[in-house]
Each structure stands twice: as C-alpha cells, then as structure tokens.
Short mmCIF file of C-alpha atoms and ligand atoms in Angstrom, two decimals:
data_model
loop_
_atom_site.label_atom_id
_atom_site.label_comp_id
_atom_site.label_asym_id
_atom_site.label_seq_id
_atom_site.Cartn_x
_atom_site.Cartn_y
_atom_site.Cartn_z
CA MET A 297 64.86 -7.99 -44.07
CA ILE A 298 66.34 -4.90 -45.43
CA ARG A 299 69.22 -3.66 -43.75
CA LEU A 300 71.67 -1.05 -44.83
CA SER A 301 75.49 -1.65 -43.84
CA VAL A 302 76.27 1.44 -41.89
CA MET A 303 79.88 0.28 -41.68
CA GLY A 304 80.73 -1.24 -45.44
CA SER A 305 79.96 0.04 -48.66
CA LEU A 306 76.44 1.63 -49.22
CA ALA A 307 73.45 -0.90 -49.72
CA GLN A 308 70.60 -0.37 -51.59
CA LEU A 309 68.00 2.48 -50.65
CA PRO A 310 64.83 1.09 -49.12
CA PRO A 311 62.01 0.09 -51.43
CA GLY A 312 59.71 3.07 -51.44
CA LEU A 313 62.12 5.65 -50.64
CA HIS A 314 62.50 8.86 -53.23
CA HIS A 315 62.47 11.88 -51.19
CA VAL A 316 64.45 12.60 -47.63
CA ALA A 317 63.63 16.15 -46.18
CA ILE A 318 65.90 16.91 -43.21
CA ILE A 319 65.56 19.59 -40.39
CA MET A 320 69.34 20.71 -39.68
CA ASP A 321 69.38 21.33 -36.12
CA GLY A 322 71.91 22.07 -33.35
CA ASN A 323 74.69 23.96 -34.99
CA GLY A 324 74.78 26.40 -32.35
CA ARG A 325 75.00 23.68 -29.31
CA TRP A 326 77.26 21.81 -31.09
CA ALA A 327 79.57 25.06 -31.23
CA GLN A 328 78.72 26.32 -27.51
CA GLN A 329 79.74 22.62 -26.42
CA LYS A 330 83.08 23.00 -27.85
CA GLY A 331 83.57 27.01 -26.36
CA LEU A 332 83.45 28.19 -30.19
CA PRO A 333 81.39 31.12 -31.52
CA ARG A 334 78.44 29.86 -33.22
CA LEU A 335 79.27 30.35 -36.60
CA ALA A 336 81.87 27.35 -36.20
CA GLY A 337 78.82 25.25 -35.51
CA HIS A 338 77.63 26.63 -38.80
CA LYS A 339 80.73 25.97 -40.52
CA GLN A 340 80.78 22.50 -39.27
CA GLY A 341 77.57 22.20 -40.37
CA ALA A 342 78.16 22.99 -44.03
CA GLN A 343 80.59 20.18 -44.04
CA SER A 344 77.51 17.41 -42.95
CA VAL A 345 75.42 19.13 -45.79
CA ARG A 346 78.33 17.80 -48.24
CA GLU A 347 78.45 14.10 -46.40
CA VAL A 348 74.99 13.90 -46.84
CA VAL A 349 74.43 15.17 -50.38
CA ARG A 350 77.12 13.22 -51.69
CA THR A 351 75.73 10.17 -49.84
CA ALA A 352 72.12 10.67 -51.02
CA ARG A 353 73.43 10.71 -54.75
CA LYS A 354 75.82 7.87 -54.07
CA LEU A 355 72.59 5.57 -52.99
CA GLY A 356 70.51 6.94 -55.94
CA LEU A 357 67.82 8.99 -53.84
CA SER A 358 65.33 10.96 -56.33
CA ALA A 359 65.16 14.09 -53.93
CA LEU A 360 66.82 15.39 -50.97
CA THR A 361 65.45 18.87 -49.46
CA LEU A 362 67.24 20.53 -46.68
CA TYR A 363 66.14 23.07 -44.43
CA ALA A 364 68.77 25.53 -44.92
CA PHE A 365 67.51 29.02 -43.50
CA SER A 366 64.08 29.49 -42.33
CA GLU A 367 61.88 32.97 -42.51
CA GLN A 368 62.45 33.50 -38.68
CA ASN A 369 66.49 33.16 -38.87
CA TRP A 370 66.59 36.37 -40.56
CA GLU A 371 65.60 37.86 -37.04
CA ARG A 372 69.14 36.40 -35.69
CA PRO A 373 71.97 38.72 -34.99
CA LEU A 374 73.28 40.36 -38.46
CA GLU A 375 76.89 38.50 -37.82
CA GLU A 376 75.19 35.19 -37.85
CA VAL A 377 73.42 35.69 -40.80
CA GLN A 378 75.80 37.10 -42.64
CA GLY A 379 78.12 34.19 -41.69
CA LEU A 380 75.20 32.05 -42.91
CA MET A 381 75.36 34.07 -46.01
CA GLN A 382 78.82 33.82 -46.90
CA LEU A 383 78.63 29.83 -46.14
CA LEU A 384 75.99 29.19 -48.41
CA PHE A 385 77.83 31.28 -50.96
CA ASP A 386 80.72 29.01 -50.67
CA TYR A 387 78.45 26.00 -50.67
CA VAL A 388 77.10 27.23 -54.36
CA VAL A 389 80.27 28.12 -55.71
CA GLU A 390 82.57 25.38 -54.35
CA GLU A 391 80.60 22.53 -55.21
CA ARG A 392 79.02 23.79 -58.49
CA GLU A 393 80.99 21.42 -60.47
CA GLU A 394 80.66 18.73 -58.70
CA ILE A 395 76.95 19.13 -58.46
CA LEU A 396 76.87 19.36 -62.56
CA GLN A 397 78.70 16.50 -62.87
CA ASN A 398 77.03 14.47 -60.53
CA GLY A 399 73.65 15.22 -62.44
CA ILE A 400 72.20 16.69 -59.58
CA ARG A 401 69.55 19.48 -59.93
CA LEU A 402 69.59 22.23 -57.60
CA LYS A 403 66.48 24.10 -56.32
CA ALA A 404 65.94 26.91 -53.76
CA ILE A 405 62.48 26.85 -52.76
CA GLY A 406 61.44 29.99 -50.29
CA ASN A 407 61.21 33.41 -50.08
CA ILE A 408 64.54 33.92 -51.64
CA SER A 409 64.31 37.45 -53.40
CA ARG A 410 65.61 38.40 -49.38
CA LEU A 411 68.84 36.60 -50.05
CA PRO A 412 71.79 39.15 -50.64
CA GLU A 413 73.00 39.77 -54.60
CA PHE A 414 76.23 37.64 -53.91
CA VAL A 415 74.74 34.60 -53.07
CA LEU A 416 71.65 34.94 -55.11
CA ARG A 417 73.35 35.48 -58.16
CA PRO A 418 75.52 32.13 -58.28
CA LEU A 419 72.79 30.24 -56.92
CA LEU A 420 70.21 31.56 -59.63
CA LYS A 421 72.89 30.52 -62.10
CA LEU A 422 73.44 26.88 -60.48
CA GLU A 423 69.58 26.39 -60.44
CA GLN A 424 69.77 27.02 -64.22
CA ASP A 425 72.71 25.07 -65.54
CA SER A 426 71.53 22.40 -63.47
CA ALA A 427 67.71 22.29 -64.63
CA HIS A 428 68.25 19.60 -67.04
CA ASN A 429 69.90 17.33 -64.22
CA ASP A 430 67.74 14.37 -63.38
CA ASN A 431 69.60 11.80 -61.18
CA MET A 432 68.85 13.55 -57.79
CA THR A 433 67.06 17.29 -57.22
CA LEU A 434 68.67 18.58 -54.20
CA SER A 435 66.38 21.50 -52.79
CA LEU A 436 67.54 23.86 -50.51
CA ALA A 437 64.92 25.77 -48.39
CA LEU A 438 65.91 29.50 -48.11
CA SER A 439 64.45 31.96 -46.50
CA TYR A 440 61.76 29.40 -46.17
CA GLY A 441 58.29 29.29 -44.37
CA GLY A 442 55.84 26.28 -45.07
CA GLN A 443 52.73 28.28 -44.27
CA GLU A 444 54.06 31.19 -46.19
CA SER A 445 54.79 28.72 -49.02
CA LEU A 446 50.88 27.21 -48.51
CA ALA A 447 49.54 30.95 -48.49
CA GLN A 448 51.71 31.73 -51.61
CA GLY A 449 50.24 28.56 -53.68
CA MET A 450 46.69 29.48 -52.42
CA ARG A 451 47.23 33.50 -53.72
CA ARG A 452 47.76 31.41 -57.50
CA LEU A 453 45.42 29.46 -57.38
CA ALA A 454 43.07 32.47 -56.49
CA GLU A 455 44.57 34.61 -59.42
CA GLU A 456 44.20 31.69 -61.97
CA VAL A 457 40.58 31.61 -60.99
CA SER A 458 40.43 35.29 -60.97
CA GLU A 459 41.86 35.63 -64.18
CA GLY A 460 39.61 32.80 -65.83
CA SER A 461 42.48 30.22 -66.51
CA LEU A 462 41.48 27.96 -63.66
CA SER A 463 38.19 26.95 -62.74
CA VAL A 464 37.07 26.35 -59.22
CA GLU A 465 36.18 22.74 -59.83
CA ASP A 466 39.58 21.71 -61.03
CA ILE A 467 41.00 22.78 -57.85
CA ASP A 468 42.37 19.23 -56.31
CA GLU A 469 45.36 18.35 -54.21
CA ALA A 470 47.48 18.03 -57.72
CA THR A 471 46.56 21.50 -58.97
CA PHE A 472 47.52 22.82 -55.66
CA SER A 473 50.89 20.62 -55.48
CA ALA A 474 51.81 22.00 -58.70
CA ARG A 475 51.89 25.38 -57.15
CA LEU A 476 53.85 24.97 -54.51
CA PRO A 477 57.68 25.51 -54.67
CA THR A 478 58.04 21.52 -54.40
CA ALA A 479 56.10 21.15 -57.62
CA GLY A 480 57.27 17.94 -59.49
CA LEU A 481 58.79 16.54 -56.63
CA PRO A 482 57.34 13.04 -55.17
CA LYS A 483 55.99 13.50 -51.32
CA VAL A 484 58.73 13.53 -48.79
CA ASP A 485 58.86 9.63 -47.45
CA LEU A 486 61.07 10.41 -44.70
CA LEU A 487 61.51 13.65 -42.76
CA ILE A 488 64.81 13.47 -40.49
CA ARG A 489 65.38 15.96 -37.43
CA THR A 490 68.54 16.44 -35.91
CA SER A 491 69.30 17.37 -32.08
CA GLY A 492 66.45 15.68 -30.73
CA GLU A 493 63.41 17.91 -30.66
CA LEU A 494 60.19 16.74 -31.70
CA ARG A 495 59.11 19.62 -33.72
CA THR A 496 58.60 19.90 -37.56
CA SER A 497 59.19 23.88 -37.30
CA ASN A 498 56.67 24.92 -40.32
CA PHE A 499 58.76 22.79 -42.54
CA LEU A 500 57.27 21.39 -45.81
CA PRO A 501 53.63 20.95 -43.99
CA TRP A 502 52.11 19.71 -46.76
CA GLU A 503 54.43 17.75 -48.49
CA THR A 504 55.49 15.75 -45.36
CA THR A 505 51.81 14.90 -44.96
CA GLY A 506 52.03 10.91 -44.38
CA ALA A 507 55.96 11.15 -43.48
CA ARG A 508 57.53 8.78 -41.42
CA PHE A 509 59.40 10.95 -38.69
CA TYR A 510 63.12 9.95 -37.59
CA VAL A 511 64.82 11.93 -35.02
CA THR A 512 67.91 11.87 -33.73
CA PRO A 513 69.80 13.35 -30.71
CA LEU A 514 72.69 13.76 -32.83
CA LEU A 515 73.74 17.47 -33.41
CA TRP A 516 73.67 18.42 -36.94
CA PRO A 517 77.64 19.05 -37.29
CA ASP A 518 77.89 15.52 -36.38
CA PHE A 519 75.53 13.80 -38.78
CA GLY A 520 77.02 12.51 -41.60
CA LYS A 521 77.23 9.71 -43.90
CA ASP A 522 76.65 6.82 -41.18
CA ALA A 523 74.08 8.59 -39.67
CA LEU A 524 72.11 9.05 -42.87
CA LEU A 525 72.37 5.53 -43.17
CA ALA A 526 71.03 4.70 -39.54
CA ALA A 527 68.24 6.95 -40.64
CA LEU A 528 67.27 4.60 -43.73
CA ALA A 529 68.04 1.52 -41.84
CA ALA A 530 65.33 3.06 -39.40
CA TYR A 531 62.92 3.48 -42.24
CA ALA A 532 63.72 0.61 -44.20
CA GLU A 533 63.02 -1.64 -40.54
CA GLU A 534 59.56 0.61 -39.73
CA THR A 535 58.17 0.46 -43.46
CA GLU A 536 58.74 -3.88 -43.16
CA VAL A 537 56.97 -4.28 -39.41
CA ARG A 538 54.03 -1.27 -40.58
CA GLY A 539 53.97 -1.20 -44.43
CA PRO A 540 54.66 1.53 -46.74
C1 LIG B 4 69.88 25.38 -37.19
O1 LIG B 4 71.25 24.99 -35.93
C2 LIG B 4 70.80 25.35 -38.64
C3 LIG B 4 70.32 26.43 -38.85
C4 LIG B 4 69.92 27.49 -38.64
C5 LIG B 4 71.07 26.77 -40.27
C6 LIG B 4 71.69 25.25 -41.32
C7 LIG B 4 72.89 25.82 -42.13
C8 LIG B 4 73.98 25.27 -42.21
C9 LIG B 4 73.27 23.70 -41.89
C10 LIG B 4 75.08 25.55 -42.73
C11 LIG B 4 74.94 25.98 -44.28
C12 LIG B 4 74.26 25.67 -45.13
C13 LIG B 4 74.46 24.96 -46.56
C14 LIG B 4 73.71 24.60 -47.26
C15 LIG B 4 76.00 25.26 -46.95
P1 LIG B 4 70.88 26.12 -34.89
O2 LIG B 4 71.94 27.20 -34.80
O3 LIG B 4 69.58 26.79 -34.84
O4 LIG B 4 71.52 25.04 -33.52
P2 LIG B 4 70.71 25.52 -31.93
O5 LIG B 4 69.27 25.23 -32.22
O6 LIG B 4 71.92 24.54 -31.40
O7 LIG B 4 71.37 26.90 -31.82
#
C-alpha cells in the first residue's frame, strides 16, 4: 500500500498523479472566526499558497493550478479586491527568485487583461522569464471562469475554421484542449477544495473530467504541507482501491 508520511520527510508522489488543482476557499471565514478583517484571511491564505507550492515542487508534482481569483470576485467590495491585487503583486515579486531557481514555470490563466497594470506587468514578466522552466507548472487562475474559457476556446476553433486553417473534421478533444489556457498540461488528476463545500465553482470544467475530488473542512489559511500530504495520501488509497 502506498502511504505518504504526514509527519516525516516528504514521501513519493502517488503513481499516476501529475496535476493537482485547488479551489482555495474559506479565507473570509477564517478571518471572521478570529474577529479579523477579511483581508487578514487572504493574507494568511497567501502564506498557504507559498507553503503548498514549495511542498508540491519538493514532491516533484508536474502541475499545480490554483484558483486565486474568479471572474465573480470582481464583484466583491473595492477594498477587498484591491487587497487581493496587492497580495498577488507581493506574491509575484517576492517569490520571483524562488520560482526561477526552482525551475517552476508560472502561468496565468483567465481574463488577465482585467488585472490592474501594477500586477499585470510583473506577472507577465515572470511568465515570460520562467517559460523555459520544466520542473513544475504553477498556473494561477486569475479573473478566471471555466465556462468563459470554454467559450473562448470554441471561438478560437470557429475563427480558424472560418479562416480556412482548420477543417471541421479535424476538431476533436485534442484540438479543443489545445485552444484552452491549460493547453499542454496533463489533465487534472486531483481537485482539492477547502472549507467543506461540495461545489466545483466553474473551475476547470473540461480539465477536471475524470479527476478525483477531495474536500476538506479545513479553511484555506489552515491548509499547508501536512494537509496537502493528507490529500495526496487519500488519493493514493482511493486509486489503489478503485484503480486509476
Ligand atoms: C476564497 O476565500 C479565496 C479567494 C477568493 C481568493 C484566494 C486568494 C488567496 C489565497 C490569496 C492571494 C493569492 C495568491 C496566489 C498569492 P473567500 O474569501 O471566498 O472565503 P469565504 O468563503 O470564507 O468568505
């Protein structure tokens, strides 16, 4: 039986596990439970991001995709949106060297043209500078909506057909996947959601087809290395019992 130690040194990744995607939920509740402003929850959530990325990289995961900001999140109060943008900026600037030194490729997926210039500039620069890295792809879903990304992929196919560079007969799962922002990444094997809700919230609807779903009651700011290892251990047990 494959088991991952949650206490000692990092064990091996479960076989067949290449891509983990996470819906990071519960920052607001974490703050509320402590009588703190919501932004304190997001700030602590950014620390969880750092720990989870580091752990995933050490384990040798190929791809990690984090739902950092949905299209719907723009509707939150201005102060909260501005605070989240500042945390994103801080993350990209402060983690830049570590990301590059560890051979991580950073990708932003979503409608990123909506991001403010002060975030977009260092984000695109890091995306460009890390493009050749191949140890792990870290995708940050920003201003992301799953249905929106599918519609955009369909639009691309339609444009290519109308231009004559693609024929309708050549459209299949692979040609469509190649027009999504996640093109080139392995399919998602494990989708993790924190804070207990059993919803997929418009996150990677195409890419998670067939993924295992792991939901933990932990709020995102409390999710770290041990929680990730517990999720991977559950995945390993499940695939051993039911097959990949
Ligand atoms: C959900 O919590 C989380 C978010 C909307 C944003 C996630 C952002 C971070 C983890 C911090 C910054 C990100 C990076 C990549 C540095 P919620 O506010 O919906 O929580 P609630 O449901 O308890 O209110």
